[in-house]
PDB file of C-alpha atoms in Angstrom:
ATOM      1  CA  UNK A  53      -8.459 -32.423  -7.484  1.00 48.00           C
ATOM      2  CA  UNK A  54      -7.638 -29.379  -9.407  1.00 56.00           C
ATOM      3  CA  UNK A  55      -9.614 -26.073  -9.627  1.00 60.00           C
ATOM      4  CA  UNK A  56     -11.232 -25.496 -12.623  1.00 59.00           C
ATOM      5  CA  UNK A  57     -12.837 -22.000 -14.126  1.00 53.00           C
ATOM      6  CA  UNK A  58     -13.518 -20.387 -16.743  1.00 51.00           C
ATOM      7  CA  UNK A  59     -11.098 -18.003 -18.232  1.00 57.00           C
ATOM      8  CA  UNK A  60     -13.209 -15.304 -20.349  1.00 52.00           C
ATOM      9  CA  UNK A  61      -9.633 -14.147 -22.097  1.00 54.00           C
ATOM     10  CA  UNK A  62      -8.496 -17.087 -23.708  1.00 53.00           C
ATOM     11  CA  UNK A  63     -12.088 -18.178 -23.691  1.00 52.00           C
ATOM     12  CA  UNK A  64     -11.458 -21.958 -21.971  1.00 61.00           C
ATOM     13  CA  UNK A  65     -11.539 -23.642 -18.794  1.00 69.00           C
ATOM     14  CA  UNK A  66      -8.336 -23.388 -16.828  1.00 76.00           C
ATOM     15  CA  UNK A  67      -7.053 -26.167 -14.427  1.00 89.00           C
ATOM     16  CA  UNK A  68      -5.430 -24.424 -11.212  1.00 95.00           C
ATOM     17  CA  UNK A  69      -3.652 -27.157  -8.891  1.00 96.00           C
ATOM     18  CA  UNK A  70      -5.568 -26.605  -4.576  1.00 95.00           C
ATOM     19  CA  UNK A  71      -1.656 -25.317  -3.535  1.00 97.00           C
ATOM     20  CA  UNK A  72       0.951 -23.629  -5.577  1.00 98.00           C
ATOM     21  CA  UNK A  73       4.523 -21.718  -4.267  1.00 98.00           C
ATOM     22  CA  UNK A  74       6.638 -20.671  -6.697  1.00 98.00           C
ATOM     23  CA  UNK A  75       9.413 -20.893  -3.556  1.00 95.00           C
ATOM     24  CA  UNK A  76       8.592 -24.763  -4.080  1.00 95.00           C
ATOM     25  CA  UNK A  77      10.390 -24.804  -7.508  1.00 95.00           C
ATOM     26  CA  UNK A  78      13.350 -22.458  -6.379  1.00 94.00           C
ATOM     27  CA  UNK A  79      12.128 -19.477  -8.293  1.00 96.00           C
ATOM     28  CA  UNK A  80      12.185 -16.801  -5.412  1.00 95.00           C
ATOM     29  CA  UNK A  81      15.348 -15.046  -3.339  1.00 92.00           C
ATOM     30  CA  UNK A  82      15.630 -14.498  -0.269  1.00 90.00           C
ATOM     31  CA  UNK A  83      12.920 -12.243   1.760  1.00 91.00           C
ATOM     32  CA  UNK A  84      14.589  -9.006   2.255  1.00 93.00           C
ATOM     33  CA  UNK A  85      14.437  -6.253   5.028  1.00 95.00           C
ATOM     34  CA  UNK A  86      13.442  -2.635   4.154  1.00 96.00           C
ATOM     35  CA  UNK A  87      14.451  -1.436   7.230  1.00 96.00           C
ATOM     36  CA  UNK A  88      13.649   1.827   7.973  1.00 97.00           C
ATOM     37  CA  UNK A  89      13.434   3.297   4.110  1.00 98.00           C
ATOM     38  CA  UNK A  90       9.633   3.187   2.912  1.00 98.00           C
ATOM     39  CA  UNK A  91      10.767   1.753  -0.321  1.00 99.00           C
ATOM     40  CA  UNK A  92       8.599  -1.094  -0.608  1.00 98.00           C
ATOM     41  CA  UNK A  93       8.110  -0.345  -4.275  1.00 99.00           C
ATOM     42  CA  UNK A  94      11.772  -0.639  -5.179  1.00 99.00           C
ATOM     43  CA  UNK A  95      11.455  -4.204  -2.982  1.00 99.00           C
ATOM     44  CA  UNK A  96       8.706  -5.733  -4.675  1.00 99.00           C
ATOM     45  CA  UNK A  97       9.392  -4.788  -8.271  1.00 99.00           C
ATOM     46  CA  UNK A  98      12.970  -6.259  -8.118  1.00 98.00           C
ATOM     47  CA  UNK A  99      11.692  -9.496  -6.523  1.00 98.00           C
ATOM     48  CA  UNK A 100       9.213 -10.012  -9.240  1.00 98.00           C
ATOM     49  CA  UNK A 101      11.852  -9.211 -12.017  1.00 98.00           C
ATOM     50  CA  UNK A 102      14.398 -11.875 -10.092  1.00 97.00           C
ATOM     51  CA  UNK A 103      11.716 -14.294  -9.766  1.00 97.00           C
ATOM     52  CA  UNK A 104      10.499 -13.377 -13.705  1.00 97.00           C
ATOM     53  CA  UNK A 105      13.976 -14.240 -14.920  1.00 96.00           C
ATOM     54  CA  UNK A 106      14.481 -17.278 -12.968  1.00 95.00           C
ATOM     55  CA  UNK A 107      10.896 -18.643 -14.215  1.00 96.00           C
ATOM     56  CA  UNK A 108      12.013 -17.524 -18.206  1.00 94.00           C
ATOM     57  CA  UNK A 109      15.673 -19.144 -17.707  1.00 94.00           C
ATOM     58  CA  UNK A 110      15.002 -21.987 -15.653  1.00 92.00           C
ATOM     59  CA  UNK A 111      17.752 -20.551 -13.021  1.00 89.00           C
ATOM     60  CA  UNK A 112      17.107 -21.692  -9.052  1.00 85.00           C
ATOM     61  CA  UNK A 113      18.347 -20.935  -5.778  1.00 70.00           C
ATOM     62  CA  UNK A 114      19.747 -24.379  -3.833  1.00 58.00           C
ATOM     63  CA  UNK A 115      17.766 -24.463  -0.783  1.00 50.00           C
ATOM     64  CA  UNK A 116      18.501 -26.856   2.495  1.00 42.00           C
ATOM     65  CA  UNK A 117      17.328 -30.315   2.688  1.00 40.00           C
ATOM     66  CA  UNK A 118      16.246 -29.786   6.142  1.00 38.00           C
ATOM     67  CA  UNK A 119      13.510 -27.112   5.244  1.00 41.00           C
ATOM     68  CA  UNK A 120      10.191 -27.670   6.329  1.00 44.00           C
ATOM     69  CA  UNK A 121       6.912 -27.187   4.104  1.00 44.00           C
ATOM     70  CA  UNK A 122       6.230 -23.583   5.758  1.00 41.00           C
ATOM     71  CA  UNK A 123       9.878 -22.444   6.409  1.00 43.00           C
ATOM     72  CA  UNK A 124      11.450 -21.579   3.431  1.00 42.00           C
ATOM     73  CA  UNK A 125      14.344 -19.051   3.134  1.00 41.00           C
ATOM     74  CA  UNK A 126      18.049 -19.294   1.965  1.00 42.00           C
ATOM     75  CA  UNK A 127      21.081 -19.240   4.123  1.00 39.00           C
ATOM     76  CA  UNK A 128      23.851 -17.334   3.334  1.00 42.00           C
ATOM     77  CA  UNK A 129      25.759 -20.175   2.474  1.00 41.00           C
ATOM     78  CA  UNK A 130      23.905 -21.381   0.101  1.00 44.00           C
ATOM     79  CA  UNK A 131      24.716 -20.640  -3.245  1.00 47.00           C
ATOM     80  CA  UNK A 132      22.511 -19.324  -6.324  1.00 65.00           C
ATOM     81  CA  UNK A 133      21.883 -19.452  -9.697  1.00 75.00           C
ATOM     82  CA  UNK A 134      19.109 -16.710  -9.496  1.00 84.00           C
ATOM     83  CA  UNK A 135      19.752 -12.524 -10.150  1.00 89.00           C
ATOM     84  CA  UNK A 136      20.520 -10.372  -6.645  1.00 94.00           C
ATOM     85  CA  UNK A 137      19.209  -7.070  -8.612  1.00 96.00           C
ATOM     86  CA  UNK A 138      19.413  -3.050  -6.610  1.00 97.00           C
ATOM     87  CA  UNK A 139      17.014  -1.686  -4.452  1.00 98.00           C
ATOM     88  CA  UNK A 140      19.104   1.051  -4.220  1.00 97.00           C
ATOM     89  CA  UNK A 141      19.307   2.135  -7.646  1.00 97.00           C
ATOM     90  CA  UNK A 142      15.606   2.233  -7.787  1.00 98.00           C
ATOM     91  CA  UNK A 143      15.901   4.329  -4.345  1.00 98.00           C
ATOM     92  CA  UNK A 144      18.361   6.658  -5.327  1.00 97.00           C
ATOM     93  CA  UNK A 145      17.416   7.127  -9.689  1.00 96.00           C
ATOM     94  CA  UNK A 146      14.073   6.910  -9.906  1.00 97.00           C
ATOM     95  CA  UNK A 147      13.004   9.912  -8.727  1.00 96.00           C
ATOM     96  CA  UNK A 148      13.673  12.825 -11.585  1.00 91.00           C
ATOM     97  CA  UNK A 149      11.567  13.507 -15.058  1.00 92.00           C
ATOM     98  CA  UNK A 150       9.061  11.396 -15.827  1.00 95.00           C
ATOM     99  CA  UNK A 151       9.305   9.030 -12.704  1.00 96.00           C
ATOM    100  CA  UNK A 152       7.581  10.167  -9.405  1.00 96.00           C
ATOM    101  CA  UNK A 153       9.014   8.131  -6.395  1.00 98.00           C
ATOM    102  CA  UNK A 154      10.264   9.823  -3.719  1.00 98.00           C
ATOM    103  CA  UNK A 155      13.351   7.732  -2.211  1.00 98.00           C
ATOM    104  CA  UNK A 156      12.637   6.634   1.231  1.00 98.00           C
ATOM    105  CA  UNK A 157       9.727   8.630   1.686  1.00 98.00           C
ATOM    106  CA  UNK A 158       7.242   6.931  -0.918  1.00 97.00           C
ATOM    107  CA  UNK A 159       6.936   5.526  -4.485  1.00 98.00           C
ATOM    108  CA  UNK A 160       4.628   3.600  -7.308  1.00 98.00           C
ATOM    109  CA  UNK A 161       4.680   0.821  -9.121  1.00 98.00           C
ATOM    110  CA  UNK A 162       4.407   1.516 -12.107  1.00 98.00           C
ATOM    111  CA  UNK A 163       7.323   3.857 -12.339  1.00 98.00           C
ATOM    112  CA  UNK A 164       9.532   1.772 -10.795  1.00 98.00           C
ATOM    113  CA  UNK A 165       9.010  -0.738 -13.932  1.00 98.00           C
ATOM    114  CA  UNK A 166       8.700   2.026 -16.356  1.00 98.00           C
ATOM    115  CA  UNK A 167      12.110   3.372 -14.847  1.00 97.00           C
ATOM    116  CA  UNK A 168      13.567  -0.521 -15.038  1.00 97.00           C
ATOM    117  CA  UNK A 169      12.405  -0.505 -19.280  1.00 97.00           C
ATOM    118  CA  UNK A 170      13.930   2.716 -19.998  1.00 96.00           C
ATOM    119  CA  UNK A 171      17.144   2.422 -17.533  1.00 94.00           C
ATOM    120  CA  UNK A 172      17.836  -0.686 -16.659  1.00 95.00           C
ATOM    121  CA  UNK A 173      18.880  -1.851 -13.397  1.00 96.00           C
ATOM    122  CA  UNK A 174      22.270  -2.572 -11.823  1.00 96.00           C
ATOM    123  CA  UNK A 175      23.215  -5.904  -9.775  1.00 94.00           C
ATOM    124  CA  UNK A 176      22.893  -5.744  -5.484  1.00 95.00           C
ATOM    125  CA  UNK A 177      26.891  -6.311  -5.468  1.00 93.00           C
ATOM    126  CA  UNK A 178      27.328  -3.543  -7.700  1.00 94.00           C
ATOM    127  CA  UNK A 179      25.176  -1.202  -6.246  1.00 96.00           C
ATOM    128  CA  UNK A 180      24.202  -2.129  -2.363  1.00 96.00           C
ATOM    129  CA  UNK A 181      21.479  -1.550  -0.498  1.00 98.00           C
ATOM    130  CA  UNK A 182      21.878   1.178   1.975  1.00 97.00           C
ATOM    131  CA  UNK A 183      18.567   2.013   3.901  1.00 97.00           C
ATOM    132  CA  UNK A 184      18.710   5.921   3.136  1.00 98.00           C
ATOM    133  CA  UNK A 185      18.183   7.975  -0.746  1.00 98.00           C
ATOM    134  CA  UNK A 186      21.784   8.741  -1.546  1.00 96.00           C
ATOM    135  CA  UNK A 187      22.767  11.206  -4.533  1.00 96.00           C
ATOM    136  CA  UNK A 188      22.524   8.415  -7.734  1.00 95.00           C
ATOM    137  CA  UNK A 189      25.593   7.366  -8.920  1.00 91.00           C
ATOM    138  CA  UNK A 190      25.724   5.921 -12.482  1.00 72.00           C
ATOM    139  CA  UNK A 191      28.938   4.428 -12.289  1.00 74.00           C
ATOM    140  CA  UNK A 192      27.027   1.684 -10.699  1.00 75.00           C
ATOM    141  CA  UNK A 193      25.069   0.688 -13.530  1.00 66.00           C
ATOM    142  CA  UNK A 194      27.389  -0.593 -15.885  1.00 66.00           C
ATOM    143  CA  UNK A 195      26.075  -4.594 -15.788  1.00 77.00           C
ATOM    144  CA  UNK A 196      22.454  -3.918 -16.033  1.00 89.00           C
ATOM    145  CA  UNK A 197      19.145  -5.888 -16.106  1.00 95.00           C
ATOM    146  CA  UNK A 198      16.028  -4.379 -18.551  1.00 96.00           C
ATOM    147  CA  UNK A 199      12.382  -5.568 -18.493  1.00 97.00           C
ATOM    148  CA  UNK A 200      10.720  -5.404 -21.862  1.00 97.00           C
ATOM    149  CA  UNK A 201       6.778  -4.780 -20.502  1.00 96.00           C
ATOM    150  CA  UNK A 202       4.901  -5.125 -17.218  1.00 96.00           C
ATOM    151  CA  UNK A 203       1.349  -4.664 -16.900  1.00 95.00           C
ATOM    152  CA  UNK A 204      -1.154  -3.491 -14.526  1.00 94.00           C
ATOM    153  CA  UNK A 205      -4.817  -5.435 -13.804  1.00 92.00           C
ATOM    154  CA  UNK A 206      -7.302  -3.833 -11.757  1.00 90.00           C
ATOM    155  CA  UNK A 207      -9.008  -5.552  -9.792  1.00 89.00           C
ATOM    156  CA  UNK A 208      -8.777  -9.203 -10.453  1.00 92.00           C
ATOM    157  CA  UNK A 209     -10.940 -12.311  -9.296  1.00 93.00           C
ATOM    158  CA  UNK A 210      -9.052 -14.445  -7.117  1.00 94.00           C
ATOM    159  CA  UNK A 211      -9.237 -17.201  -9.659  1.00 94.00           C
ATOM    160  CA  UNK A 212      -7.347 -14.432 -12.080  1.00 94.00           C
ATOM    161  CA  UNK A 213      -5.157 -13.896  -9.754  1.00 96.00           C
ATOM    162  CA  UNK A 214      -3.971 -17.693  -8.950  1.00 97.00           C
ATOM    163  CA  UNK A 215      -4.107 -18.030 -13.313  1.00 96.00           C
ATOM    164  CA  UNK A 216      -1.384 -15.256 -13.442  1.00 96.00           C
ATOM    165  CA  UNK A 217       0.535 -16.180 -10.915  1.00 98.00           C
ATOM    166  CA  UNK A 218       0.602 -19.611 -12.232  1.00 97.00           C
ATOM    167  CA  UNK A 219       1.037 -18.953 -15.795  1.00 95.00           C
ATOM    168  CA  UNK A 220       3.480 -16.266 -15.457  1.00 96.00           C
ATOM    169  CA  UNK A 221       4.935 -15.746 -12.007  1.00 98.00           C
ATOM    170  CA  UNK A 222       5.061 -13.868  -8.690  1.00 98.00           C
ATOM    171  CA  UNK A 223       2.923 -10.699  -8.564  1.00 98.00           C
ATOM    172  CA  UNK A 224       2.484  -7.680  -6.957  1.00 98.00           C
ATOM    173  CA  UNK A 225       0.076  -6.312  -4.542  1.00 96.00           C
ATOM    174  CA  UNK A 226      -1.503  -3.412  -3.122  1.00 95.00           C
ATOM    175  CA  UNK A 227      -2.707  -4.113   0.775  1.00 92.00           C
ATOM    176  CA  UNK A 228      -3.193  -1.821   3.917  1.00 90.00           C
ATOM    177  CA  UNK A 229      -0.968  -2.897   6.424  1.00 88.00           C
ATOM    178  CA  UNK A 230      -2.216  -0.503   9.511  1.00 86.00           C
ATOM    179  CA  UNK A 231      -3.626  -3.029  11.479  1.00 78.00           C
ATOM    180  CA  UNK A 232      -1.830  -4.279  14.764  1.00 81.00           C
ATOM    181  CA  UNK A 233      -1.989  -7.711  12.539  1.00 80.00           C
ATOM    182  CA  UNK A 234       1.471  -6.582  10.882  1.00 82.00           C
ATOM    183  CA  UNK A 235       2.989  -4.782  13.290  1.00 82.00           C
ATOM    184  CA  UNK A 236       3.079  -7.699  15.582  1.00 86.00           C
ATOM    185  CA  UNK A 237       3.151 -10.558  12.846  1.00 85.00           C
ATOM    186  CA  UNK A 238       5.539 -13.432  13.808  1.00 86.00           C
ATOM    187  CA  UNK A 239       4.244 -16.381  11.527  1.00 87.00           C
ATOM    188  CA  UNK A 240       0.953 -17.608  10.426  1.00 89.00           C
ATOM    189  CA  UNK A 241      -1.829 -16.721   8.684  1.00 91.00           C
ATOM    190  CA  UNK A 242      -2.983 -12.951   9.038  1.00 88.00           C
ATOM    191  CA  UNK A 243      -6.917 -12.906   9.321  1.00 82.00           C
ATOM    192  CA  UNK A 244      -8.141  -9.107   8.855  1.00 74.00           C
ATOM    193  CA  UNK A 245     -11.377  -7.763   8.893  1.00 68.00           C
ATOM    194  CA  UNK A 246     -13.380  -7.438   5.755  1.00 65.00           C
ATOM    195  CA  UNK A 247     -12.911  -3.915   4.790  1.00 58.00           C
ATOM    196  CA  UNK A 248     -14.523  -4.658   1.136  1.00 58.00           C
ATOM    197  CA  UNK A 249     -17.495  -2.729   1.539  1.00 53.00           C
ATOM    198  CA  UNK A 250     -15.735   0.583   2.221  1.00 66.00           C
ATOM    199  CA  UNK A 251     -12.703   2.209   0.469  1.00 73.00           C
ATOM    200  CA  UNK A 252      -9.423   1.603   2.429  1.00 79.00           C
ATOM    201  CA  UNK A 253      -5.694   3.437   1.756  1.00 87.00           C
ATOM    202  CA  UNK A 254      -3.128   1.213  -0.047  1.00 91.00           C
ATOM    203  CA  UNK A 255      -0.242   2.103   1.788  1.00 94.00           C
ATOM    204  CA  UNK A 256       2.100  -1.204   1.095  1.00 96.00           C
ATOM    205  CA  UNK A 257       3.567  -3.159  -1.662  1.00 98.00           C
ATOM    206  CA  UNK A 258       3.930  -7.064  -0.987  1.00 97.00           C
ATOM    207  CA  UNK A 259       4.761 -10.032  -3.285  1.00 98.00           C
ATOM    208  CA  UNK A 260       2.166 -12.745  -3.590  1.00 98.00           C
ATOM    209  CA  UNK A 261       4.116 -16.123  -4.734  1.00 98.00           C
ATOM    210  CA  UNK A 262       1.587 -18.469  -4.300  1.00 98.00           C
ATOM    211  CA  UNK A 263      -1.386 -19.998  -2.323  1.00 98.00           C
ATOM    212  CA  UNK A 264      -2.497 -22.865  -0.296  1.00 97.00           C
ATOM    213  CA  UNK A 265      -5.334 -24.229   1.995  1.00 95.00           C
ATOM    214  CA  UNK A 266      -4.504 -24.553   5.672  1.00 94.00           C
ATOM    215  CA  UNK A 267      -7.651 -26.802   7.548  1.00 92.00           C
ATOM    216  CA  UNK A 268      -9.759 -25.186   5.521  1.00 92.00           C
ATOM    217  CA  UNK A 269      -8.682 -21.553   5.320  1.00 93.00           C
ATOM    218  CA  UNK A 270      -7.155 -20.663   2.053  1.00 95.00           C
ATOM    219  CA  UNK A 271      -4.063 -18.082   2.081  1.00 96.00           C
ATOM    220  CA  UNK A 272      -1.702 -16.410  -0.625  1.00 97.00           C
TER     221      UNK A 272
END
């Protein structure tokens, strides 16, 4: 049975399927490592863009037959239809004028897709990842990807959420990941404390692609 609510901007009742993974339908690349560089923002914005411009031009990733319902990730054999864009670009450009992040040290989200409108950004294979700010190099960018808009929504209803996510795609999310919960996270869902009724830091980007029901606990 789908979920049904009301949506108060388009003024009707929405229809939500219980489940929903974009990875499902091939729409997502491969989870990438970080590493040591506190660049999350670069991360997350490019996987949203990839996963934007798979969704708008019906471009997938060929995943293994063998892949079970909660194991989902590409091997490097497997080939792609699907945008590898630079975190490194991001890393190394995005830090002068108008844009605020910091290269390895710390970043927002917002600039990073501001930066990605005005400058474009260049393709992984042209301009690799390389866990450290480097001096930018614009010789790099010469086959680049633009966004035309992004927007921001403060705080959301879950239902919201799901209906953009749904509707439109992967998403991005603020969390605070200082709990011994990450740090030690192997697979699973993480259960933190409620921490709603006081103000907590928002110290890490992630990318929510979907959500599900496991016995009874629901999960992005």
């Amino acid at each position: 049975m789908p979920l049904r609510y009301y949506n108060g901007t388009s003024g009707g009742t929405v229809e939500l399927p219980l489940e929903f993974d974009w990875r499902r339908l091939n729409k997502v690349t491969k989870a990438r490592d970080q590493l040591s560089c506190n660049c999350c923002y670069a991360f997350t914005v490019v996987a949203t863009i990839e996963s934007a411009i798979a969704i708008r031009n019906n471009l997938s990733v060929y995943l293994t037959d063998s892949m079970g319902d909660e194991d989902y990730y590409l091997n490097d054999d497997n080939s792609s239809q699907l945008l590898d864009l630079s975190e490194q670009q991001i890393v190394d450009c995005s830090g002068a004028g108008k844009y605020r992040n910091n290269g390895c040290e710390y970043g927002f989200i917002d600039d990073t897709y501001q930066y990605v409108m005005d400058r474009g950004v260049a393709t992984e294979a042209d301009y690799p990842y390389a866990e450290t700010k480097s001096v930018c190099d614009d010789e790099k960018r010469a086959n680049h990807t633009y966004i035309a808009r992004y927007e921001h929504i403060s705080h959301p209803s879950i239902n919201q959420m799901k209906d953009i996510i749904y509707r439109r795609g992967p998403v991005i999310a603020l969390i605070n990941n200082d709990g011994l919960d990450f740090l030690f996270y192997d697979h699973g869902i993480i259960k933190t404390p409620n921490k709603s009724a006081k103000r907590v830091k928002l110290n890490h980007a992630s990318v929510i692609v979907g959500w599900g029901l496991n016995n009874g606990t629901e999960y992005w």
